[in-house]
GROMACS .gro file of N, CA and C in nm:
model
  411
    1MET      N    1  -3.718  -4.949  -0.666
    1MET     CA    2  -3.619  -5.021  -0.596
    1MET      C    3  -3.543  -5.106  -0.688
    2ARG      N    4  -3.418  -5.103  -0.671
    2ARG     CA    5  -3.329  -5.174  -0.764
    2ARG      C    6  -3.280  -5.310  -0.686
    3VAL      N    7  -3.304  -5.423  -0.757
    3VAL     CA    8  -3.283  -5.547  -0.691
    3VAL      C    9  -3.203  -5.652  -0.772
    4VAL      N   10  -3.126  -5.725  -0.718
    4VAL     CA   11  -3.062  -5.845  -0.782
    4VAL      C   12  -3.129  -5.968  -0.710
    5LEU      N   13  -3.174  -6.057  -0.782
    5LEU     CA   14  -3.235  -6.185  -0.733
    5LEU      C   15  -3.146  -6.296  -0.750
    6ASP      N   16  -3.112  -6.369  -0.640
    6ASP     CA   17  -3.034  -6.488  -0.649
    6ASP      C   18  -3.110  -6.598  -0.726
    7THR      N   19  -3.035  -6.688  -0.778
    7THR     CA   20  -3.090  -6.795  -0.861
    7THR      C   21  -3.196  -6.874  -0.784
    8ASN      N   22  -3.182  -6.899  -0.654
    8ASN     CA   23  -3.278  -6.975  -0.584
    8ASN      C   24  -3.417  -6.899  -0.572
    9VAL      N   25  -3.406  -6.766  -0.571
    9VAL     CA   26  -3.530  -6.683  -0.562
    9VAL      C   27  -3.594  -6.684  -0.699
   10ILE      N   28  -3.526  -6.664  -0.806
   10ILE     CA   29  -3.582  -6.662  -0.947
   10ILE      C   30  -3.656  -6.805  -0.970
   11LEU      N   31  -3.578  -6.908  -0.950
   11LEU     CA   32  -3.633  -7.040  -0.977
   11LEU      C   33  -3.744  -7.081  -0.890
   12SER      N   34  -3.739  -7.045  -0.764
   12SER     CA   35  -3.857  -7.069  -0.680
   12SER      C   36  -3.976  -6.990  -0.721
   13GLY      N   37  -3.958  -6.869  -0.759
   13GLY     CA   38  -4.064  -6.788  -0.804
   13GLY      C   39  -4.122  -6.836  -0.939
   14ILE      N   40  -4.044  -6.893  -1.023
   14ILE     CA   41  -4.097  -6.945  -1.146
   14ILE      C   42  -4.175  -7.077  -1.136
   15PHE      N   43  -4.123  -7.165  -1.049
   15PHE     CA   44  -4.178  -7.298  -1.038
   15PHE      C   45  -4.268  -7.321  -0.929
   16TRP      N   46  -4.276  -7.235  -0.825
   16TRP     CA   47  -4.368  -7.252  -0.705
   16TRP      C   48  -4.420  -7.118  -0.664
   17ASN      N   49  -4.515  -7.133  -0.569
   17ASN     CA   50  -4.574  -7.014  -0.508
   17ASN      C   51  -4.491  -6.976  -0.382
   18GLY      N   52  -4.527  -6.862  -0.317
   18GLY     CA   53  -4.458  -6.822  -0.198
   18GLY      C   54  -4.392  -6.689  -0.217
   19PRO      N   55  -4.316  -6.646  -0.127
   19PRO     CA   56  -4.250  -6.512  -0.134
   19PRO      C   57  -4.169  -6.493  -0.266
   20PRO      N   58  -4.093  -6.587  -0.311
   20PRO     CA   59  -4.024  -6.555  -0.441
   20PRO      C   60  -4.124  -6.530  -0.558
   21PHE      N   61  -4.230  -6.604  -0.557
   21PHE     CA   62  -4.332  -6.582  -0.661
   21PHE      C   63  -4.386  -6.441  -0.649
   22GLU      N   64  -4.415  -6.397  -0.526
   22GLU     CA   65  -4.473  -6.260  -0.500
   22GLU      C   66  -4.368  -6.150  -0.539
   23ILE      N   67  -4.241  -6.182  -0.524
   23ILE     CA   68  -4.136  -6.085  -0.568
   23ILE      C   69  -4.136  -6.069  -0.718
   24LEU      N   70  -4.156  -6.177  -0.788
   24LEU     CA   71  -4.158  -6.180  -0.934
   24LEU      C   72  -4.279  -6.104  -0.976
   25GLU      N   73  -4.389  -6.108  -0.906
   25GLU     CA   74  -4.513  -6.036  -0.941
   25GLU      C   75  -4.485  -5.890  -0.916
   26LEU      N   76  -4.418  -5.850  -0.811
   26LEU     CA   77  -4.383  -5.713  -0.797
   26LEU      C   78  -4.304  -5.659  -0.921
   27TRP      N   79  -4.207  -5.744  -0.962
   27TRP     CA   80  -4.126  -5.702  -1.084
   27TRP      C   81  -4.217  -5.685  -1.201
   28LYS      N   82  -4.304  -5.785  -1.228
   28LYS     CA   83  -4.388  -5.773  -1.349
   28LYS      C   84  -4.475  -5.652  -1.345
   29LYS      N   85  -4.520  -5.609  -1.218
   29LYS     CA   86  -4.599  -5.490  -1.204
   29LYS      C   87  -4.519  -5.363  -1.212
   30GLY      N   88  -4.381  -5.377  -1.217
   30GLY     CA   89  -4.298  -5.253  -1.229
   30GLY      C   90  -4.271  -5.189  -1.097
   31ARG      N   91  -4.292  -5.258  -0.987
   31ARG     CA   92  -4.259  -5.204  -0.853
   31ARG      C   93  -4.120  -5.220  -0.811
   32ILE      N   94  -4.041  -5.311  -0.878
   32ILE     CA   95  -3.907  -5.323  -0.850
   32ILE      C   96  -3.833  -5.336  -0.985
   33CYS      N   97  -3.714  -5.291  -0.996
   33CYS     CA   98  -3.626  -5.303  -1.113
   33CYS      C   99  -3.533  -5.420  -1.088
   34LEU      N  100  -3.532  -5.514  -1.178
   34LEU     CA  101  -3.442  -5.627  -1.169
   34LEU      C  102  -3.315  -5.608  -1.243
   35LEU      N  103  -3.204  -5.630  -1.180
   35LEU     CA  104  -3.072  -5.620  -1.233
   35LEU      C  105  -3.014  -5.754  -1.259
   36VAL      N  106  -2.957  -5.776  -1.377
   36VAL     CA  107  -2.896  -5.899  -1.410
   36VAL      C  108  -2.768  -5.882  -1.483
   37SER      N  109  -2.686  -5.988  -1.487
   37SER     CA  110  -2.561  -5.982  -1.572
   37SER      C  111  -2.566  -6.110  -1.662
   38ARG      N  112  -2.479  -6.123  -1.758
   38ARG     CA  113  -2.470  -6.244  -1.839
   38ARG      C  114  -2.448  -6.365  -1.754
   39GLU      N  115  -2.360  -6.353  -1.660
   39GLU     CA  116  -2.328  -6.468  -1.570
   39GLU      C  117  -2.448  -6.513  -1.491
   40ILE      N  118  -2.512  -6.417  -1.445
   40ILE     CA  119  -2.639  -6.452  -1.357
   40ILE      C  120  -2.744  -6.520  -1.446
   41ILE      N  121  -2.772  -6.464  -1.570
   41ILE     CA  122  -2.860  -6.530  -1.659
   41ILE      C  123  -2.821  -6.675  -1.698
   42GLU      N  124  -2.694  -6.685  -1.721
   42GLU     CA  125  -2.643  -6.822  -1.747
   42GLU      C  126  -2.664  -6.924  -1.634
   43GLU      N  127  -2.650  -6.875  -1.511
   43GLU     CA  128  -2.675  -6.952  -1.388
   43GLU      C  129  -2.826  -6.985  -1.381
   44TYR      N  130  -2.910  -6.887  -1.398
   44TYR     CA  131  -3.053  -6.906  -1.402
   44TYR      C  132  -3.090  -7.022  -1.496
   45GLN      N  133  -3.035  -7.007  -1.617
   45GLN     CA  134  -3.062  -7.107  -1.724
   45GLN      C  135  -3.012  -7.248  -1.686
   46ARG      N  136  -2.878  -7.256  -1.647
   46ARG     CA  137  -2.820  -7.375  -1.610
   46ARG      C  138  -2.898  -7.452  -1.488
   47ALA      N  139  -2.921  -7.380  -1.385
   47ALA     CA  140  -2.989  -7.438  -1.272
   47ALA      C  141  -3.139  -7.469  -1.302
   48GLY      N  142  -3.199  -7.390  -1.393
   48GLY     CA  143  -3.341  -7.408  -1.419
   48GLY      C  144  -3.366  -7.524  -1.517
   49GLN      N  145  -3.274  -7.568  -1.592
   49GLN     CA  146  -3.295  -7.674  -1.693
   49GLN      C  147  -3.344  -7.811  -1.624
   50GLU      N  148  -3.285  -7.842  -1.515
   50GLU     CA  149  -3.329  -7.968  -1.451
   50GLU      C  150  -3.470  -7.951  -1.397
   51LEU      N  151  -3.501  -7.839  -1.344
   51LEU     CA  152  -3.644  -7.817  -1.294
   51LEU      C  153  -3.736  -7.808  -1.408
   52ALA      N  154  -3.697  -7.756  -1.517
   52ALA     CA  155  -3.784  -7.749  -1.640
   52ALA      C  156  -3.817  -7.887  -1.694
   53GLN      N  157  -3.727  -7.978  -1.678
   53GLN     CA  158  -3.758  -8.119  -1.728
   53GLN      C  159  -3.864  -8.182  -1.634
   54LYS      N  160  -3.857  -8.147  -1.510
   54LYS     CA  161  -3.961  -8.206  -1.416
   54LYS      C  162  -4.093  -8.132  -1.423
   55LYS      N  163  -4.097  -8.008  -1.476
   55LYS     CA  164  -4.222  -7.933  -1.486
   55LYS      C  165  -4.227  -7.885  -1.631
   56PRO      N  166  -4.264  -7.978  -1.726
   56PRO     CA  167  -4.257  -7.939  -1.863
   56PRO      C  168  -4.368  -7.838  -1.909
   57ASN      N  169  -4.462  -7.814  -1.818
   57ASN     CA  170  -4.568  -7.708  -1.858
   57ASN      C  171  -4.519  -7.567  -1.843
   58ILE      N  172  -4.402  -7.554  -1.784
   58ILE     CA  173  -4.346  -7.420  -1.771
   58ILE      C  174  -4.234  -7.392  -1.876
   59ASN      N  175  -4.243  -7.286  -1.957
   59ASN     CA  176  -4.146  -7.265  -2.060
   59ASN      C  177  -4.042  -7.170  -2.004
   60LEU      N  178  -3.934  -7.235  -1.953
   60LEU     CA  179  -3.826  -7.159  -1.888
   60LEU      C  180  -3.766  -7.067  -1.988
   61THR      N  181  -3.736  -7.106  -2.112
   61THR     CA  182  -3.669  -7.024  -2.207
   61THR      C  183  -3.755  -6.887  -2.230
   62GLN      N  184  -3.889  -6.896  -2.241
   62GLN     CA  185  -3.968  -6.786  -2.259
   62GLN      C  186  -3.955  -6.691  -2.140
   63ILE      N  187  -3.959  -6.754  -2.018
   63ILE     CA  188  -3.949  -6.664  -1.894
   63ILE      C  189  -3.812  -6.594  -1.892
   64LEU      N  190  -3.708  -6.671  -1.917
   64LEU     CA  191  -3.569  -6.606  -1.915
   64LEU      C  192  -3.554  -6.502  -2.013
   65ASN      N  193  -3.616  -6.522  -2.139
   65ASN     CA  194  -3.613  -6.413  -2.241
   65ASN      C  195  -3.687  -6.290  -2.188
   66LEU      N  196  -3.794  -6.307  -2.119
   66LEU     CA  197  -3.867  -6.198  -2.059
   66LEU      C  198  -3.777  -6.125  -1.962
   67ILE      N  199  -3.709  -6.200  -1.877
   67ILE     CA  200  -3.625  -6.144  -1.776
   67ILE      C  201  -3.514  -6.056  -1.842
   68VAL      N  202  -3.453  -6.116  -1.947
   68VAL     CA  203  -3.345  -6.038  -2.012
   68VAL      C  204  -3.401  -5.908  -2.081
   69SER      N  205  -3.514  -5.915  -2.144
   69SER     CA  206  -3.572  -5.805  -2.216
   69SER      C  207  -3.631  -5.704  -2.128
   70SER      N  208  -3.669  -5.742  -2.002
   70SER     CA  209  -3.741  -5.648  -1.909
   70SER      C  210  -3.660  -5.610  -1.788
   71SER      N  211  -3.533  -5.639  -1.788
   71SER     CA  212  -3.444  -5.613  -1.677
   71SER      C  213  -3.335  -5.520  -1.725
   72GLU      N  214  -3.260  -5.466  -1.628
   72GLU     CA  215  -3.133  -5.395  -1.669
   72GLU      C  216  -3.024  -5.492  -1.668
   73VAL      N  217  -2.956  -5.510  -1.780
   73VAL     CA  218  -2.845  -5.605  -1.797
   73VAL      C  219  -2.713  -5.528  -1.781
   74TYR      N  220  -2.629  -5.578  -1.692
   74TYR     CA  221  -2.493  -5.514  -1.673
   74TYR      C  222  -2.381  -5.613  -1.704
   75PHE      N  223  -2.266  -5.556  -1.723
   75PHE     CA  224  -2.146  -5.635  -1.752
   75PHE      C  225  -2.041  -5.595  -1.651
   76PRO      N  226  -2.063  -5.647  -1.523
   76PRO     CA  227  -1.972  -5.599  -1.418
   76PRO      C  228  -1.829  -5.663  -1.426
   77GLU      N  229  -1.735  -5.588  -1.374
   77GLU     CA  230  -1.597  -5.639  -1.363
   77GLU      C  231  -1.600  -5.728  -1.242
   78PRO      N  232  -1.512  -5.841  -1.243
   78PRO     CA  233  -1.504  -5.920  -1.123
   78PRO      C  234  -1.460  -5.840  -1.001
   79LEU      N  235  -1.495  -5.884  -0.885
   79LEU     CA  236  -1.459  -5.819  -0.757
   79LEU      C  237  -1.309  -5.833  -0.749
   80PHE      N  238  -1.246  -5.736  -0.680
   80PHE     CA  239  -1.099  -5.741  -0.655
   80PHE      C  240  -1.059  -5.863  -0.564
   81ALA      N  241  -1.147  -5.893  -0.472
   81ALA     CA  242  -1.125  -5.999  -0.377
   81ALA      C  243  -1.257  -6.071  -0.347
   82PRO      N  244  -1.250  -6.202  -0.319
   82PRO     CA  245  -1.375  -6.271  -0.281
   82PRO      C  246  -1.446  -6.209  -0.171
   83VAL      N  247  -1.573  -6.199  -0.170
   83VAL     CA  248  -1.655  -6.148  -0.057
   83VAL      C  249  -1.732  -6.264   0.006
   84CYS      N  250  -1.788  -6.348  -0.066
   84CYS     CA  251  -1.873  -6.459  -0.018
   84CYS      C  252  -1.785  -6.582   0.011
   85ARG      N  253  -1.838  -6.658   0.107
   85ARG     CA  254  -1.770  -6.788   0.141
   85ARG      C  255  -1.765  -6.874   0.011
   86ASP      N  256  -1.866  -6.870  -0.068
   86ASP     CA  257  -1.875  -6.940  -0.199
   86ASP      C  258  -1.850  -6.832  -0.306
   87SER      N  259  -1.720  -6.829  -0.361
   87SER     CA  260  -1.690  -6.717  -0.447
   87SER      C  261  -1.775  -6.718  -0.572
   88LYS      N  262  -1.848  -6.827  -0.607
   88LYS     CA  263  -1.934  -6.829  -0.723
   88LYS      C  264  -2.055  -6.731  -0.696
   89ASP      N  265  -2.078  -6.702  -0.577
   89ASP     CA  266  -2.193  -6.604  -0.550
   89ASP      C  267  -2.148  -6.456  -0.559
   90ASP      N  268  -2.019  -6.435  -0.577
   90ASP     CA  269  -1.972  -6.292  -0.597
   90ASP      C  270  -2.031  -6.222  -0.715
   91LYS      N  271  -2.076  -6.297  -0.812
   91LYS     CA  272  -2.138  -6.240  -0.928
   91LYS      C  273  -2.253  -6.159  -0.908
   92PHE      N  274  -2.328  -6.201  -0.792
   92PHE     CA  275  -2.451  -6.127  -0.756
   92PHE      C  276  -2.418  -5.992  -0.691
   93ILE      N  277  -2.307  -5.988  -0.614
   93ILE     CA  278  -2.253  -5.868  -0.551
   93ILE      C  279  -2.199  -5.775  -0.658
   94ALA      N  280  -2.125  -5.829  -0.757
   94ALA     CA  281  -2.060  -5.750  -0.865
   94ALA      C  282  -2.168  -5.683  -0.948
   95CYS      N  283  -2.277  -5.753  -0.981
   95CYS     CA  284  -2.381  -5.698  -1.051
   95CYS      C  285  -2.458  -5.587  -0.974
   96ALA      N  286  -2.480  -5.615  -0.848
   96ALA     CA  287  -2.547  -5.524  -0.755
   96ALA      C  288  -2.464  -5.391  -0.749
   97LEU      N  289  -2.333  -5.403  -0.735
   97LEU     CA  290  -2.244  -5.283  -0.735
   97LEU      C  291  -2.250  -5.203  -0.857
   98THR      N  292  -2.235  -5.274  -0.972
   98THR     CA  293  -2.234  -5.206  -1.106
   98THR      C  294  -2.371  -5.131  -1.123
   99GLY      N  295  -2.479  -5.186  -1.087
   99GLY     CA  296  -2.614  -5.145  -1.115
   99GLY      C  297  -2.665  -5.061  -1.007
  100ASN      N  298  -2.584  -5.031  -0.902
  100ASN     CA  299  -2.637  -4.950  -0.784
  100ASN      C  300  -2.763  -5.005  -0.724
  101ALA      N  301  -2.766  -5.137  -0.699
  101ALA     CA  302  -2.877  -5.202  -0.643
  101ALA      C  303  -2.904  -5.164  -0.497
  102ASP      N  304  -3.032  -5.170  -0.455
  102ASP     CA  305  -3.053  -5.147  -0.307
  102ASP      C  306  -3.043  -5.275  -0.234
  103PHE      N  307  -3.082  -5.381  -0.301
  103PHE     CA  308  -3.091  -5.516  -0.233
  103PHE      C  309  -3.040  -5.627  -0.320
  104ILE      N  310  -2.992  -5.739  -0.254
  104ILE     CA  311  -2.978  -5.874  -0.322
  104ILE      C  312  -3.066  -5.953  -0.237
  105VAL      N  313  -3.162  -6.022  -0.301
  105VAL     CA  314  -3.258  -6.108  -0.234
  105VAL      C  315  -3.218  -6.253  -0.263
  106SER      N  316  -3.201  -6.316  -0.152
  106SER     CA  317  -3.143  -6.462  -0.157
  106SER      C  318  -3.183  -6.556  -0.051
  107GLY      N  319  -3.190  -6.675  -0.069
  107GLY     CA  320  -3.200  -6.777   0.038
  107GLY      C  321  -3.071  -6.853   0.060
  108ASP      N  322  -2.968  -6.806  -0.004
  108ASP     CA  323  -2.832  -6.881   0.006
  108ASP      C  324  -2.765  -6.823   0.126
  109LYS      N  325  -2.725  -6.920   0.208
  109LYS     CA  326  -2.662  -6.875   0.342
  109LYS      C  327  -2.525  -6.812   0.309
  110ASP      N  328  -2.458  -6.852   0.205
  110ASP     CA  329  -2.327  -6.789   0.177
  110ASP      C  330  -2.336  -6.647   0.138
  111LEU      N  331  -2.455  -6.604   0.081
  111LEU     CA  332  -2.475  -6.463   0.058
  111LEU      C  333  -2.534  -6.397   0.183
  112LEU      N  334  -2.631  -6.458   0.241
  112LEU     CA  335  -2.696  -6.401   0.361
  112LEU      C  336  -2.606  -6.366   0.475
  113VAL      N  337  -2.502  -6.444   0.491
  113VAL     CA  338  -2.404  -6.422   0.600
  113VAL      C  339  -2.329  -6.292   0.580
  114VAL      N  340  -2.315  -6.243   0.454
  114VAL     CA  341  -2.252  -6.123   0.420
  114VAL      C  342  -2.342  -6.001   0.479
  115ALA      N  343  -2.474  -6.020   0.473
  115ALA     CA  344  -2.571  -5.927   0.514
  115ALA      C  345  -2.569  -5.787   0.450
  116GLU      N  346  -2.461  -5.725   0.431
  116GLU     CA  347  -2.456  -5.598   0.362
  116GLU      C  348  -2.319  -5.578   0.312
  117TYR      N  349  -2.316  -5.514   0.188
  117TYR     CA  350  -2.184  -5.498   0.125
  117TYR      C  351  -2.197  -5.361   0.052
  118SER      N  352  -2.114  -5.266   0.088
  118SER     CA  353  -2.112  -5.133   0.019
  118SER      C  354  -2.255  -5.077   0.007
  119SER      N  355  -2.322  -5.080   0.127
  119SER     CA  356  -2.466  -5.025   0.141
  119SER      C  357  -2.571  -5.106   0.062
  120ILE      N  358  -2.533  -5.220   0.012
  120ILE     CA  359  -2.636  -5.308  -0.050
  120ILE      C  360  -2.671  -5.416   0.053
  121LYS      N  361  -2.799  -5.415   0.088
  121LYS     CA  362  -2.848  -5.512   0.186
  121LYS      C  363  -2.873  -5.641   0.118
  122ILE      N  364  -2.838  -5.753   0.188
  122ILE     CA  365  -2.865  -5.888   0.133
  122ILE      C  366  -2.957  -5.961   0.234
  123ILE      N  367  -3.082  -5.979   0.182
  123ILE     CA  368  -3.195  -6.029   0.271
  123ILE      C  369  -3.269  -6.136   0.207
  124ARG      N  370  -3.344  -6.211   0.291
  124ARG     CA  371  -3.428  -6.319   0.254
  124ARG      C  372  -3.555  -6.266   0.183
  125PRO      N  373  -3.617  -6.355   0.096
  125PRO     CA  374  -3.734  -6.309   0.020
  125PRO      C  375  -3.843  -6.261   0.112
  126ARG      N  376  -3.871  -6.332   0.222
  126ARG     CA  377  -3.990  -6.290   0.313
  126ARG      C  378  -3.951  -6.148   0.367
  127ASP      N  379  -3.827  -6.123   0.404
  127ASP     CA  380  -3.795  -5.996   0.463
  127ASP      C  381  -3.810  -5.886   0.362
  128PHE      N  382  -3.772  -5.917   0.245
  128PHE     CA  383  -3.786  -5.821   0.129
  128PHE      C  384  -3.927  -5.787   0.106
  129LEU      N  385  -4.016  -5.882   0.114
  129LEU     CA  386  -4.156  -5.855   0.096
  129LEU      C  387  -4.214  -5.771   0.216
  130SER      N  388  -4.171  -5.795   0.330
  130SER     CA  389  -4.212  -5.712   0.447
  130SER      C  390  -4.174  -5.568   0.422
  131LEU      N  391  -4.050  -5.542   0.378
  131LEU     CA  392  -4.010  -5.405   0.344
  131LEU      C  393  -4.094  -5.345   0.237
  132MET      N  394  -4.120  -5.424   0.135
  132MET     CA  395  -4.201  -5.369   0.025
  132MET      C  396  -4.338  -5.334   0.067
  133LEU      N  397  -4.400  -5.415   0.158
  133LEU     CA  398  -4.532  -5.387   0.214
  133LEU      C  399  -4.535  -5.256   0.287
  134LYS      N  400  -4.430  -5.232   0.370
  134LYS     CA  401  -4.423  -5.107   0.446
  134LYS      C  402  -4.408  -4.986   0.354
  135LYS      N  403  -4.339  -5.014   0.243
  135LYS     CA  404  -4.306  -4.899   0.145
  135LYS      C  405  -4.439  -4.859   0.069
  136PHE      N  406  -4.516  -4.966   0.023
  136PHE     CA  407  -4.627  -4.932  -0.061
  136PHE      C  408  -4.765  -4.928   0.006
  137PHE      N  409  -4.773  -4.983   0.129
  137PHE     CA  410  -4.906  -4.982   0.197
  137PHE      C  411  -4.904  -4.921   0.326
   0.00000   0.00000   0.00000
């Protein structure tokens, strides 16, 4: 299954337990393929820096390097027109389109309200885990 993870899912999975952490575990086990772009990685890094200062026992750089080396990296063209209410979130849709993703997993209301774009479903982490459980068990 090909997936783009929004920044809030990646960072929640790195710094806390819960559904985002479980999604990262699925990725580490090779059950899902993570798709990223340069812009997405930059946002992961930018947003993660503040959290990394509060939780110095977590090496964010090492984890982000693992994400880059173990994911499919794409260089999508910008969308022709904005899709999300917050156009900064369009980078996730552009990456998903370029990489033929099945899902974008997010907790961001601006992405979730889109729900589906060009057959790519945009769902919450808990809903994604439910789908994965049905698929594998």
